[in-house]
PDB file of C-alpha atoms and ligand atoms in Angstrom:
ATOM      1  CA  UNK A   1       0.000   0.000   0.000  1.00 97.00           C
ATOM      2  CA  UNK A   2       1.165   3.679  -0.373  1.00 98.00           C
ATOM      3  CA  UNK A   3       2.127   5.302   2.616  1.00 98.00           C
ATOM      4  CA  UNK A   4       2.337   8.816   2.562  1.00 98.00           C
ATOM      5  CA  UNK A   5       4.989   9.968   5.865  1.00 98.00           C
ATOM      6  CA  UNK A   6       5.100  13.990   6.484  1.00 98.00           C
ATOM      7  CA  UNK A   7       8.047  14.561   8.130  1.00 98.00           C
ATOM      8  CA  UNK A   8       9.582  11.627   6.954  1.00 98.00           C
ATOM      9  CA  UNK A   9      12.932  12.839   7.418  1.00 98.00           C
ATOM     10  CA  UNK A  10      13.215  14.042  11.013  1.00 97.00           C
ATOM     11  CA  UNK A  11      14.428  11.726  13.621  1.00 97.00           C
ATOM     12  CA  UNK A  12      11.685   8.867  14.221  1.00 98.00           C
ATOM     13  CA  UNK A  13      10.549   9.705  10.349  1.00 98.00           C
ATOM     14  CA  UNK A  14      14.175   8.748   9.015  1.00 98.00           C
ATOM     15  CA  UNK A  15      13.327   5.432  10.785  1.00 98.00           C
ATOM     16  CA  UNK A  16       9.731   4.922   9.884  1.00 98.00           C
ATOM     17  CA  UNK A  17      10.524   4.786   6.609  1.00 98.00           C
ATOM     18  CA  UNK A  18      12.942   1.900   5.893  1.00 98.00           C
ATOM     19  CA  UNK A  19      10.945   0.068   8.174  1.00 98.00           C
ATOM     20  CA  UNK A  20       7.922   0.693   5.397  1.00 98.00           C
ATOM     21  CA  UNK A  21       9.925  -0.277   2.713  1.00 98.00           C
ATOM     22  CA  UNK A  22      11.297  -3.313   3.771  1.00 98.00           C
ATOM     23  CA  UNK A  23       8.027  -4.382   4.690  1.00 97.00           C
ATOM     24  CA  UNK A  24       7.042  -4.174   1.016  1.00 98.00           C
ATOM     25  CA  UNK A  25       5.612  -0.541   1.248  1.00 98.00           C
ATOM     26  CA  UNK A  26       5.483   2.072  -1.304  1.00 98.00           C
ATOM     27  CA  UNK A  27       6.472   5.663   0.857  1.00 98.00           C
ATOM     28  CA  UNK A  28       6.292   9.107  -0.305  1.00 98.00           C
ATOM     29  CA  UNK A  29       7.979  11.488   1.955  1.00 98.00           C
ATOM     30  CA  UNK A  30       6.063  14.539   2.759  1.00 98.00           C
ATOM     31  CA  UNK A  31       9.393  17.407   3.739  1.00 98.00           C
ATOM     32  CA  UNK A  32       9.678  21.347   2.690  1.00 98.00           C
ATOM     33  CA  UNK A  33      12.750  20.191   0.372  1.00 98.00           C
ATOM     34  CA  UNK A  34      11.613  17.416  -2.013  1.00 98.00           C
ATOM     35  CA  UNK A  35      14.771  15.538  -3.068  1.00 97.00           C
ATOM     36  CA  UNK A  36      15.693  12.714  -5.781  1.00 97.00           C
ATOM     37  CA  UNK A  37      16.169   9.614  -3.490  1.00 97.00           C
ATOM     38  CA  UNK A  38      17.652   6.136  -3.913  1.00 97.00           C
ATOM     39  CA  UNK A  39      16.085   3.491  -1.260  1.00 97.00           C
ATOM     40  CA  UNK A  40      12.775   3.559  -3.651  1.00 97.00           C
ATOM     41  CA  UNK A  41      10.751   6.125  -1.690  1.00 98.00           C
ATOM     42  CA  UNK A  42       9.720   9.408  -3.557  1.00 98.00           C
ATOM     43  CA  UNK A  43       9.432  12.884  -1.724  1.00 98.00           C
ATOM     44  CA  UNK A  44       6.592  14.864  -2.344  1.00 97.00           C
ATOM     45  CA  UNK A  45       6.324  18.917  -0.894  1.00 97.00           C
ATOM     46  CA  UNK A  46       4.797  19.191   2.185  1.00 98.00           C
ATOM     47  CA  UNK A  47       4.636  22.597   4.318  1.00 97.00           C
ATOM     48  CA  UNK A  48       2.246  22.220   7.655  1.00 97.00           C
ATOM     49  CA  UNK A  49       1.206  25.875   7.203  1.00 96.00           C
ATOM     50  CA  UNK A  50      -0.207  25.245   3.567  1.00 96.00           C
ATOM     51  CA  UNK A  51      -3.124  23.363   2.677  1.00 96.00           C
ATOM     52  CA  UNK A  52      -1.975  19.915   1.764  1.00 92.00           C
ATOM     53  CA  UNK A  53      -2.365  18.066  -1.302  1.00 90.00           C
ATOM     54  CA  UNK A  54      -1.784  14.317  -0.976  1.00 97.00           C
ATOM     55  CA  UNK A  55       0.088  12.236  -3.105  1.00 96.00           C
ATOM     56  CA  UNK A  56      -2.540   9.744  -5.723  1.00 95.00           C
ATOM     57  CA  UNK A  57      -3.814   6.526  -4.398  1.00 96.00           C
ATOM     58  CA  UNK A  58      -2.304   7.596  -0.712  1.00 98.00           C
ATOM     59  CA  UNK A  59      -4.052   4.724   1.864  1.00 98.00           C
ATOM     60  CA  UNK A  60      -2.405   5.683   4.790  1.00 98.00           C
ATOM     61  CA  UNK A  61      -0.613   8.922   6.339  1.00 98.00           C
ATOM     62  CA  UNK A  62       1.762   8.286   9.107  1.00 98.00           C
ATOM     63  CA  UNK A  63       2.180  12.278  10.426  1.00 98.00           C
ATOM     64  CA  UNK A  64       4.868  13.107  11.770  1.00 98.00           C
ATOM     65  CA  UNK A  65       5.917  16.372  10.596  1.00 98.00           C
ATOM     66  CA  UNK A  66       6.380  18.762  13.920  1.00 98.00           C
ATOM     67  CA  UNK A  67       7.629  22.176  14.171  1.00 97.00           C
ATOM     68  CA  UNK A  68       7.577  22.849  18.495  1.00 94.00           C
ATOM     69  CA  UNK A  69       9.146  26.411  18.795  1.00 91.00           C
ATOM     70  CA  UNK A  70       6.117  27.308  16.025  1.00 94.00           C
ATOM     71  CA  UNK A  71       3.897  24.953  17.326  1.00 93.00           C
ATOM     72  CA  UNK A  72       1.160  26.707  16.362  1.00 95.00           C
ATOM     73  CA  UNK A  73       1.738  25.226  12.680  1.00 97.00           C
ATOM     74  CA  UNK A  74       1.236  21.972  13.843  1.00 98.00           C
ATOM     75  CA  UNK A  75      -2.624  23.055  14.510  1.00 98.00           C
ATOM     76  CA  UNK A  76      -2.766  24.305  11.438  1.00 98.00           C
ATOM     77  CA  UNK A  77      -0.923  21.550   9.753  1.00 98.00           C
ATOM     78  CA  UNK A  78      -3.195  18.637  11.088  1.00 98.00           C
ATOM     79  CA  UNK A  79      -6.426  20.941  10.047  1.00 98.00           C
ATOM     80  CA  UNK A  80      -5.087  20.682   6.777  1.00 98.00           C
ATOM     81  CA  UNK A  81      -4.558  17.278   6.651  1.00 98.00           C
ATOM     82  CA  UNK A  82      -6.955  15.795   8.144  1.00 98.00           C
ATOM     83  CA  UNK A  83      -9.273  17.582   5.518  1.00 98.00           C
ATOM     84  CA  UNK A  84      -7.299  16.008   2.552  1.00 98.00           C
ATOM     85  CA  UNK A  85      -7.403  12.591   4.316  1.00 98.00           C
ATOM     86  CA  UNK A  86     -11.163  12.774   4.404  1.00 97.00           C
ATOM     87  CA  UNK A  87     -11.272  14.091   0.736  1.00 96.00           C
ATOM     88  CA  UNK A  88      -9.253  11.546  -0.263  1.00 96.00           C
ATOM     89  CA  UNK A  89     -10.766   9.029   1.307  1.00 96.00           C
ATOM     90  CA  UNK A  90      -7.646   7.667   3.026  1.00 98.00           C
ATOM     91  CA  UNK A  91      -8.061   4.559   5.327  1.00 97.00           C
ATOM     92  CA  UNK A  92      -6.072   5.106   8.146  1.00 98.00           C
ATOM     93  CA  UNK A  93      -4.127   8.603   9.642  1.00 98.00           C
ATOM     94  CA  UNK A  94      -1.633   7.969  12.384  1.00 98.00           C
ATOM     95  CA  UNK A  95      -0.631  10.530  14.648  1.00 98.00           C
ATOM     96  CA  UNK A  96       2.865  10.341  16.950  1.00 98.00           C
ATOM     97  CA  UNK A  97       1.868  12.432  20.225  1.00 98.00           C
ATOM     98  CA  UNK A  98       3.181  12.451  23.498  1.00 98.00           C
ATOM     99  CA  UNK A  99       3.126  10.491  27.244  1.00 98.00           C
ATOM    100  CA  UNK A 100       1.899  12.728  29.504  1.00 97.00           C
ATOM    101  CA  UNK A 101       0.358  16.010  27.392  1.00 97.00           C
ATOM    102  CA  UNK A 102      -3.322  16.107  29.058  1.00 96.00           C
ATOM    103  CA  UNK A 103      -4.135  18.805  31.285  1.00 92.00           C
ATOM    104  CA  UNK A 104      -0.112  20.352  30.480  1.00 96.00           C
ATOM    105  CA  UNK A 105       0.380  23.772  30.411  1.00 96.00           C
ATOM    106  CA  UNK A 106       3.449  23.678  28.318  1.00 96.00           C
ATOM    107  CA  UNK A 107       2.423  25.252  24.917  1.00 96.00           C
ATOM    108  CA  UNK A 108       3.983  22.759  22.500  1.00 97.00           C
ATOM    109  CA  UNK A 109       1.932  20.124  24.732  1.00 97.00           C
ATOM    110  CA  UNK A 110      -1.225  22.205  24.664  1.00 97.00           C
ATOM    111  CA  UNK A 111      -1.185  22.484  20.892  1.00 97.00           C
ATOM    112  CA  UNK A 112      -0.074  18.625  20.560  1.00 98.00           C
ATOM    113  CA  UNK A 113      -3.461  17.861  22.591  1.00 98.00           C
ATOM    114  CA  UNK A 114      -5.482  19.773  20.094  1.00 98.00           C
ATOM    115  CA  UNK A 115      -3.765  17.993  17.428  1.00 98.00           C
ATOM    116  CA  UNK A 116      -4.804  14.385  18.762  1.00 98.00           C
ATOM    117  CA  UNK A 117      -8.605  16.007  19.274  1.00 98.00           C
ATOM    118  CA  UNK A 118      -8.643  17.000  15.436  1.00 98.00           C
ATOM    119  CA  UNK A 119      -7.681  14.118  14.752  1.00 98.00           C
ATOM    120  CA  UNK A 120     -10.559  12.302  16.828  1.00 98.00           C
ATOM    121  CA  UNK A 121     -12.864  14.203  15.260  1.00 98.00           C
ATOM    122  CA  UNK A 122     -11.665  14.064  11.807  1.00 97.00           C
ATOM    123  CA  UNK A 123     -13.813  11.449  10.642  1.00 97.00           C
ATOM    124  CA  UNK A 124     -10.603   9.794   9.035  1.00 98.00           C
ATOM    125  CA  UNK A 125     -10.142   6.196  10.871  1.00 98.00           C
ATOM    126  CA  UNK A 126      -7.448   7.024  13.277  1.00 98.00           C
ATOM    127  CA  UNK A 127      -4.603   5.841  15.619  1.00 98.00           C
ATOM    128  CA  UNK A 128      -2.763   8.203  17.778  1.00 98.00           C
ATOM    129  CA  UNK A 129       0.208   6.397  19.348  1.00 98.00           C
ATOM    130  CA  UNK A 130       2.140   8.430  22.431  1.00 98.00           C
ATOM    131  CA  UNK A 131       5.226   7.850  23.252  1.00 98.00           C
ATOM    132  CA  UNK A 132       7.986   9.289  26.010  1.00 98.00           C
ATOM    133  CA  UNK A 133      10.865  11.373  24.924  1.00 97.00           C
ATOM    134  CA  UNK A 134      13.565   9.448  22.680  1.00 97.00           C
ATOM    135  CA  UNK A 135      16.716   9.193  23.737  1.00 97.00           C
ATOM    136  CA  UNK A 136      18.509  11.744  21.643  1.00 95.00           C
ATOM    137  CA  UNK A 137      16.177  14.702  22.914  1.00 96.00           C
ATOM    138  CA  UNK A 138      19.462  14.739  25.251  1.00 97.00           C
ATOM    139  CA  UNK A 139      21.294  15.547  22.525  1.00 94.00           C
ATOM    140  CA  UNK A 140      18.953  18.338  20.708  1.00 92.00           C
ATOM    141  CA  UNK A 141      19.259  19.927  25.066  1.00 92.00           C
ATOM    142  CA  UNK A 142      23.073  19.188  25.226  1.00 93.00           C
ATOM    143  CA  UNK A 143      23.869  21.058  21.832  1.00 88.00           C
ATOM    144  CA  UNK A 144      21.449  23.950  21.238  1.00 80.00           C
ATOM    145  CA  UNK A 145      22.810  26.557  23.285  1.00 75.00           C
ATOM    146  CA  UNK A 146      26.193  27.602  21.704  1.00 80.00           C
ATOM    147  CA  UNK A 147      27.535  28.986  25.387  1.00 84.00           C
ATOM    148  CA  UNK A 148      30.340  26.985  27.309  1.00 89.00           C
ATOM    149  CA  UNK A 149      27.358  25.822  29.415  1.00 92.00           C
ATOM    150  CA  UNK A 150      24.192  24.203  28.920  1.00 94.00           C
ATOM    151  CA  UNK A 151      21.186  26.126  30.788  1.00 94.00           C
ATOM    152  CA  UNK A 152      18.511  23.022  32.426  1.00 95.00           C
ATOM    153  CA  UNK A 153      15.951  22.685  34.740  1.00 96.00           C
ATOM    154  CA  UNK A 154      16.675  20.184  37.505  1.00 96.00           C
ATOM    155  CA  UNK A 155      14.598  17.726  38.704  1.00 97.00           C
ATOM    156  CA  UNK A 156      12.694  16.354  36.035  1.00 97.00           C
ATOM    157  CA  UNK A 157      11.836  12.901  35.654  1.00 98.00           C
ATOM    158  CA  UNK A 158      11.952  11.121  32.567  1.00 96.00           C
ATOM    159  CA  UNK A 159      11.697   7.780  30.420  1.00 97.00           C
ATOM    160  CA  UNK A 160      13.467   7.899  27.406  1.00 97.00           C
ATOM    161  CA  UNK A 161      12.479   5.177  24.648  1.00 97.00           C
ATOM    162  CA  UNK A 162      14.709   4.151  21.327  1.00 96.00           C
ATOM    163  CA  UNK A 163      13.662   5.979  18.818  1.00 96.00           C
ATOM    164  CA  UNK A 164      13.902   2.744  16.567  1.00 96.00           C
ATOM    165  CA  UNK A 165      11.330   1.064  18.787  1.00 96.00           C
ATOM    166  CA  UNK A 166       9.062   4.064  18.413  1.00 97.00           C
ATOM    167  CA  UNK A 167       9.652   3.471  15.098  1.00 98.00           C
ATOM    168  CA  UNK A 168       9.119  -0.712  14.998  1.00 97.00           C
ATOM    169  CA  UNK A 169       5.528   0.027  16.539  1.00 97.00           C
ATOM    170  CA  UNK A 170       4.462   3.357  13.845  1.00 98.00           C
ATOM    171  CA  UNK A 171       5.672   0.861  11.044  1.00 98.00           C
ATOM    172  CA  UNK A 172       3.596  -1.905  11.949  1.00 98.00           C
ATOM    173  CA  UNK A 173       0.733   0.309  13.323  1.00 98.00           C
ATOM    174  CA  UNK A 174       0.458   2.559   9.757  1.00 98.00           C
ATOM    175  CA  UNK A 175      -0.188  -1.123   7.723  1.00 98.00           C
ATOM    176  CA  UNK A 176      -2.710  -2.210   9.910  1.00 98.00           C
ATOM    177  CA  UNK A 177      -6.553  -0.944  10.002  1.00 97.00           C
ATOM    178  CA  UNK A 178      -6.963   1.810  12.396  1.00 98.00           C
ATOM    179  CA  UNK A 179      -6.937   1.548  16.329  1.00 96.00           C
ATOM    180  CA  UNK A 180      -7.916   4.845  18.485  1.00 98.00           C
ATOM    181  CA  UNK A 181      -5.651   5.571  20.766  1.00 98.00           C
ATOM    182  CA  UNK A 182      -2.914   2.624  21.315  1.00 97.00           C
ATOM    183  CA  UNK A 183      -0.995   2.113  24.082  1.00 96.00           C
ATOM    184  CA  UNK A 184       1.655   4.114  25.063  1.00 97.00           C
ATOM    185  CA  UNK A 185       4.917   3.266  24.248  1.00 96.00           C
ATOM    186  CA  UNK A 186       7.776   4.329  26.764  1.00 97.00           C
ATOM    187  CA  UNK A 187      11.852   3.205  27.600  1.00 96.00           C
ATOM    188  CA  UNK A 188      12.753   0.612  30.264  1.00 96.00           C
ATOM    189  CA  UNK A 189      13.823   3.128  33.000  1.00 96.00           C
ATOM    190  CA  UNK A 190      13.106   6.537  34.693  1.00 97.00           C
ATOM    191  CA  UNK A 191      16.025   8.741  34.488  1.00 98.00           C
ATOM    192  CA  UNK A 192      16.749  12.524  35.627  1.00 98.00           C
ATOM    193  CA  UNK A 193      16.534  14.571  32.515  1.00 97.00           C
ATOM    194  CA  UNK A 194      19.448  17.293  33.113  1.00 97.00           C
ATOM    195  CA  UNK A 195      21.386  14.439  34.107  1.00 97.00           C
ATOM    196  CA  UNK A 196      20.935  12.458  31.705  1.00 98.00           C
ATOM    197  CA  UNK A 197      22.039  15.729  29.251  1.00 97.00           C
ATOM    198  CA  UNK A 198      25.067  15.649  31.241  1.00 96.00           C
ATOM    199  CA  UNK A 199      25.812  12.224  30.513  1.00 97.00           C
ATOM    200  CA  UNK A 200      25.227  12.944  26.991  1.00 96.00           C
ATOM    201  CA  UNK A 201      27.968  15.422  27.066  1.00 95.00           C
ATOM    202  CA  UNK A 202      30.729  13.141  28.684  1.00 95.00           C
ATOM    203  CA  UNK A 203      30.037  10.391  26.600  1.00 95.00           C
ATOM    204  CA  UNK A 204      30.382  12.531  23.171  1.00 93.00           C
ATOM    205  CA  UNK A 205      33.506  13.586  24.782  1.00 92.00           C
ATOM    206  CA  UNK A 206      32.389  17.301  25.646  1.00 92.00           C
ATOM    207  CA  UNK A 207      33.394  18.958  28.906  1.00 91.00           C
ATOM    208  CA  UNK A 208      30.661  21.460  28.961  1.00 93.00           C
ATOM    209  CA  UNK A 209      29.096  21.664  32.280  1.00 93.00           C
ATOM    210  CA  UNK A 210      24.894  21.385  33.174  1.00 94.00           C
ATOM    211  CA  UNK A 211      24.008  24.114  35.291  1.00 94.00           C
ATOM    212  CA  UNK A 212      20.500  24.124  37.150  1.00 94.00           C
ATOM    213  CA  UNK A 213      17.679  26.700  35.685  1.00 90.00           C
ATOM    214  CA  UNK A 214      16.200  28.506  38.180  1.00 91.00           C
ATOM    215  CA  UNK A 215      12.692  28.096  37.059  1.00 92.00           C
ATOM    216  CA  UNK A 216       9.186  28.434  39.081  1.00 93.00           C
ATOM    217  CA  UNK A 217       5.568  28.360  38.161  1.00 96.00           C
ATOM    218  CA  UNK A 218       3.116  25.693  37.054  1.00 96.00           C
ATOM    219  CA  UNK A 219       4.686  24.414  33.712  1.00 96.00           C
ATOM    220  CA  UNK A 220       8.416  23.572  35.704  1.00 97.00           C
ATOM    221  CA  UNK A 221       5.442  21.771  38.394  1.00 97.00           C
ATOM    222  CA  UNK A 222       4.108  19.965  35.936  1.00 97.00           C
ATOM    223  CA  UNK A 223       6.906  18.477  34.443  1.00 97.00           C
ATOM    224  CA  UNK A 224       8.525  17.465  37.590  1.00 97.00           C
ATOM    225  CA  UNK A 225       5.524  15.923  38.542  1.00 96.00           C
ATOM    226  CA  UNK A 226       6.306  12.746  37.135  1.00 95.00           C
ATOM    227  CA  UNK A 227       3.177  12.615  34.327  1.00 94.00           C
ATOM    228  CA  UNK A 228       5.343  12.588  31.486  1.00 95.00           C
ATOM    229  CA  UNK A 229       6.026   9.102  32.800  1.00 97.00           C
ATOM    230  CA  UNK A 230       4.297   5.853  31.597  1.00 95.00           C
ATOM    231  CA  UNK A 231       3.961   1.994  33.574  1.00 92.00           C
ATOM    232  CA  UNK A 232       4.066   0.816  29.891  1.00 87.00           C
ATOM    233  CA  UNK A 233       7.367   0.121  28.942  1.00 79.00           C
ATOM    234  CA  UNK A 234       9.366  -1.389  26.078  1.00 73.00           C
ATOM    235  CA  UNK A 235      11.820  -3.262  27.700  1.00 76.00           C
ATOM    236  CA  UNK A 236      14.116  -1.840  25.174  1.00 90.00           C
ATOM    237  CA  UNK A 237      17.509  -0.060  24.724  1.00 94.00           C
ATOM    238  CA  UNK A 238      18.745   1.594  27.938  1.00 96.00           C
ATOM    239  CA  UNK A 239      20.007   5.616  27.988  1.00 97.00           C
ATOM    240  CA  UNK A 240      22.918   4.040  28.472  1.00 96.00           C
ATOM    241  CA  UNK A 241      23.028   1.715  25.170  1.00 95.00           C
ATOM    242  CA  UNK A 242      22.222   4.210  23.223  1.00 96.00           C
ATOM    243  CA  UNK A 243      25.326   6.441  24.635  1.00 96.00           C
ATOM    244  CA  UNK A 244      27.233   3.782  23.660  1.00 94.00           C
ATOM    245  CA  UNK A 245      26.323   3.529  20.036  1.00 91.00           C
ATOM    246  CA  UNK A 246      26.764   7.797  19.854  1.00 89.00           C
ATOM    247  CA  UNK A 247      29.946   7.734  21.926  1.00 81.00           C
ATOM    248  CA  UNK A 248      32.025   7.455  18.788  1.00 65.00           C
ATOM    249  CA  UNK A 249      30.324   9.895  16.614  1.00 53.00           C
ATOM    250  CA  UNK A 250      32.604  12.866  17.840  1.00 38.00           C
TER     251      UNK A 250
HETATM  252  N1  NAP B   1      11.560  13.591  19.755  1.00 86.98           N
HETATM  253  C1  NAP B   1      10.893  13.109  20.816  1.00 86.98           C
HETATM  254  O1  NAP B   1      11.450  12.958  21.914  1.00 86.98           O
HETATM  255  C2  NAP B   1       9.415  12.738  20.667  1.00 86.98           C
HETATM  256  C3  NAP B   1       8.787  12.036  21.709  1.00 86.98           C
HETATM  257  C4  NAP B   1       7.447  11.672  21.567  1.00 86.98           C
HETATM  258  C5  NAP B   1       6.748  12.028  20.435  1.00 86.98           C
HETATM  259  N2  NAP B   1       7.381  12.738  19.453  1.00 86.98           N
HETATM  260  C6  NAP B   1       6.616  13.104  18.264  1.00 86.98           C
HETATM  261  O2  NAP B   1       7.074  12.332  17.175  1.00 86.98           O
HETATM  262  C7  NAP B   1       6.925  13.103  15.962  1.00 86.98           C
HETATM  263  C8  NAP B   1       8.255  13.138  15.215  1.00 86.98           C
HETATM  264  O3  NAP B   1       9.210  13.745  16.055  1.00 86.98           O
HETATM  265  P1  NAP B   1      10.746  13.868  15.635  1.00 86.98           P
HETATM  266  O4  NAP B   1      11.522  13.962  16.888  1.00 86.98           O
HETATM  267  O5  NAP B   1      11.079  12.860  14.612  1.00 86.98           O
HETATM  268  O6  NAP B   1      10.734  15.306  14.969  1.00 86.98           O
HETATM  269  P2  NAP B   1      11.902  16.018  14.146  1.00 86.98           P
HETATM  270  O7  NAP B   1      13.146  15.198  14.135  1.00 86.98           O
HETATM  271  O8  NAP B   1      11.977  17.404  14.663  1.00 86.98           O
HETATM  272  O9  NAP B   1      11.335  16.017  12.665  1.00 86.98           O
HETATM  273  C9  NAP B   1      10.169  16.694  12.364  1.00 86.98           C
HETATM  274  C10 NAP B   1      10.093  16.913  10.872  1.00 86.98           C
HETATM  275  O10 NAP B   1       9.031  17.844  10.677  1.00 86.98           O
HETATM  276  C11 NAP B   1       9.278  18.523   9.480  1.00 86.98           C
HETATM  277  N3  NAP B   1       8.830  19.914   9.614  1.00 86.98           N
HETATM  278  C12 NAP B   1       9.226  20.847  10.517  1.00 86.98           C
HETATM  279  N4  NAP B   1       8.580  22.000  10.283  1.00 86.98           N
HETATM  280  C13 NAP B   1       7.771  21.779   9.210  1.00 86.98           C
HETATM  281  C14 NAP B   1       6.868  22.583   8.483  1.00 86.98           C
HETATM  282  N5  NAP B   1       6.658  23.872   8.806  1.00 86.98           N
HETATM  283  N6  NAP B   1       6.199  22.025   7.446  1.00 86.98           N
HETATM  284  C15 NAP B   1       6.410  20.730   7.087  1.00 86.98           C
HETATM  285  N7  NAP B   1       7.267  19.911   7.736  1.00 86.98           N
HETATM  286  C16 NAP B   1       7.929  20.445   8.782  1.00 86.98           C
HETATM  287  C17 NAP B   1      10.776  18.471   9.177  1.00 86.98           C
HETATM  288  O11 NAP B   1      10.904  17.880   7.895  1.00 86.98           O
HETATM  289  P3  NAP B   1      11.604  18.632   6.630  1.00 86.98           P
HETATM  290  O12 NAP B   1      12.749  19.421   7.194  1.00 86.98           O
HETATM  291  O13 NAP B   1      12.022  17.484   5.763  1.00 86.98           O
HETATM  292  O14 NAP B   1      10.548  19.481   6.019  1.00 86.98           O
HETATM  293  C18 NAP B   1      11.320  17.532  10.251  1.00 86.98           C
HETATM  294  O15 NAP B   1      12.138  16.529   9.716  1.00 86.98           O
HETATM  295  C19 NAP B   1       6.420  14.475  16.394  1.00 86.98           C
HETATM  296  O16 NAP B   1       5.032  14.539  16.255  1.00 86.98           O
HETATM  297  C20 NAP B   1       6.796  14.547  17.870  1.00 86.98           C
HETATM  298  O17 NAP B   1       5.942  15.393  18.614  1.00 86.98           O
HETATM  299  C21 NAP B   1       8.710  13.087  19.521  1.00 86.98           C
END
């Protein structure tokens, strides 16, 4: 069947997709910079601001396409799509959310909620699937700032998850017939976030030091309070596998 993945090149998209393919899948990439590719997929423009038009004879989307310091794209991304879906009569839209985002006051969360209720409402047979943070959110924290330092909140509890397993469970969820909401997907341990950034840091060889964000008020609250967290776990690759197979990179 043709699979048509926005954001098909971002981190968990980039894995989604070779999963697809093996599997005997034809995959158009939805991304703001169509390329000529060689693993057999085809890229197709896609710009969540813009009203999408879907690729011919598209039977599923798998939407993962995410912009969270605009986030208010992503609202009107999914409004877009979810209109093409239904005009196109697509069988199945899959949505990639997160553990945690009900009742959040953290924008980005906020707006990812109203995605998932557009997306309920659609019409379009649905399956949102959330999952926790992947591991290499560490790195996006660890390497953003370009100071001698890296600015984090302490305290905050978190379960990162493989981003290949994220990807193992979209892949097989996108070919099958639509589900609601499945169950969440999270990693094998609860870890503390700005140490965990730290960790990053010494294992890519980098001496730059974590230093605690003094920050108060209900969003910090909420994310210390332990609700990004989920019982269901993977069983999967530990933080500290996946340092190991980044380790050499630098
Ligand atoms: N990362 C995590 O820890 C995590 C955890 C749980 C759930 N999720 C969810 O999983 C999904 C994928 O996340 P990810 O980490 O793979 O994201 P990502 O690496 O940031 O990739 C997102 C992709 O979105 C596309 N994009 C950004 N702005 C766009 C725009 N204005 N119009 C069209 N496309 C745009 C980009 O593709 P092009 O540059 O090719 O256009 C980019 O590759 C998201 O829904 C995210 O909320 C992520």
């Amino acid at each position: 069947m043709r699979v048509f993945v926005t954001g098909g090149k971002g981190d968990l998209g980039r894995r989604v997709v070779p999963r697809l393919l093996m599997s005997g899948h034809e995959v158009v990439v939805g991304t703001r910079s169509p390329q000529p590719r060689s693993d057999g997929a085809t890229e197709h423009r896609y710009q969540l601001s813009e009203p999408t038009e879907l690729p011919e004879r598209t039977a599923a989307v798998v939407h993962l396409a995410t912009d969270p310091f605009r986030s208010k794209r992503d609202l009107i991304g999914i409004k877009h799509l979810v209109v093409a879906a239904a005009t196109a009569g697509v069988g199945h839209l899959v949505y990639v959310s997160i553990v945690g985002i009900d009742d959040h006051p953290y924008p980005y969360y906020r707006r990812k909620l109203g995605c998932e209720l557009i997306v309920e409402r659609s019409g379009v047979p649905w399956t949102i699937l959330r999952a926790t943070q992947f591991h290499s959110l560490t790195r996006i924290f660890a390497e953003q700032f370009r100071l001698p330092f890296v600015l984090f909140p302490s305290g905050i509890p978190f379960q990162p998850v493989d981003a290949d397993e994220v990807a193992d469970r979209v892949a097989e969820i996108a070919v099958q017939s639509a589900k609601g909401r499945a169950s969440d997907l999270g990693g094998p341990e609860v870890l503390d976030f700005k140490e965990s950034i730290q960790a990053f840091l010494r294992a890519t060889g980098s001496r730059k030091p974590v230093w605690s964000m003094p920050v108060f008020g209900k969003t910090i609250k909420a994310f210390r309070s332990g609700r990004l967290l989920t019982p269901n776990e993977s069983g999967g690759r530990t933080f500290d596998q996946w340092l190991l197979s980044v380790s050499g990179r630098n």
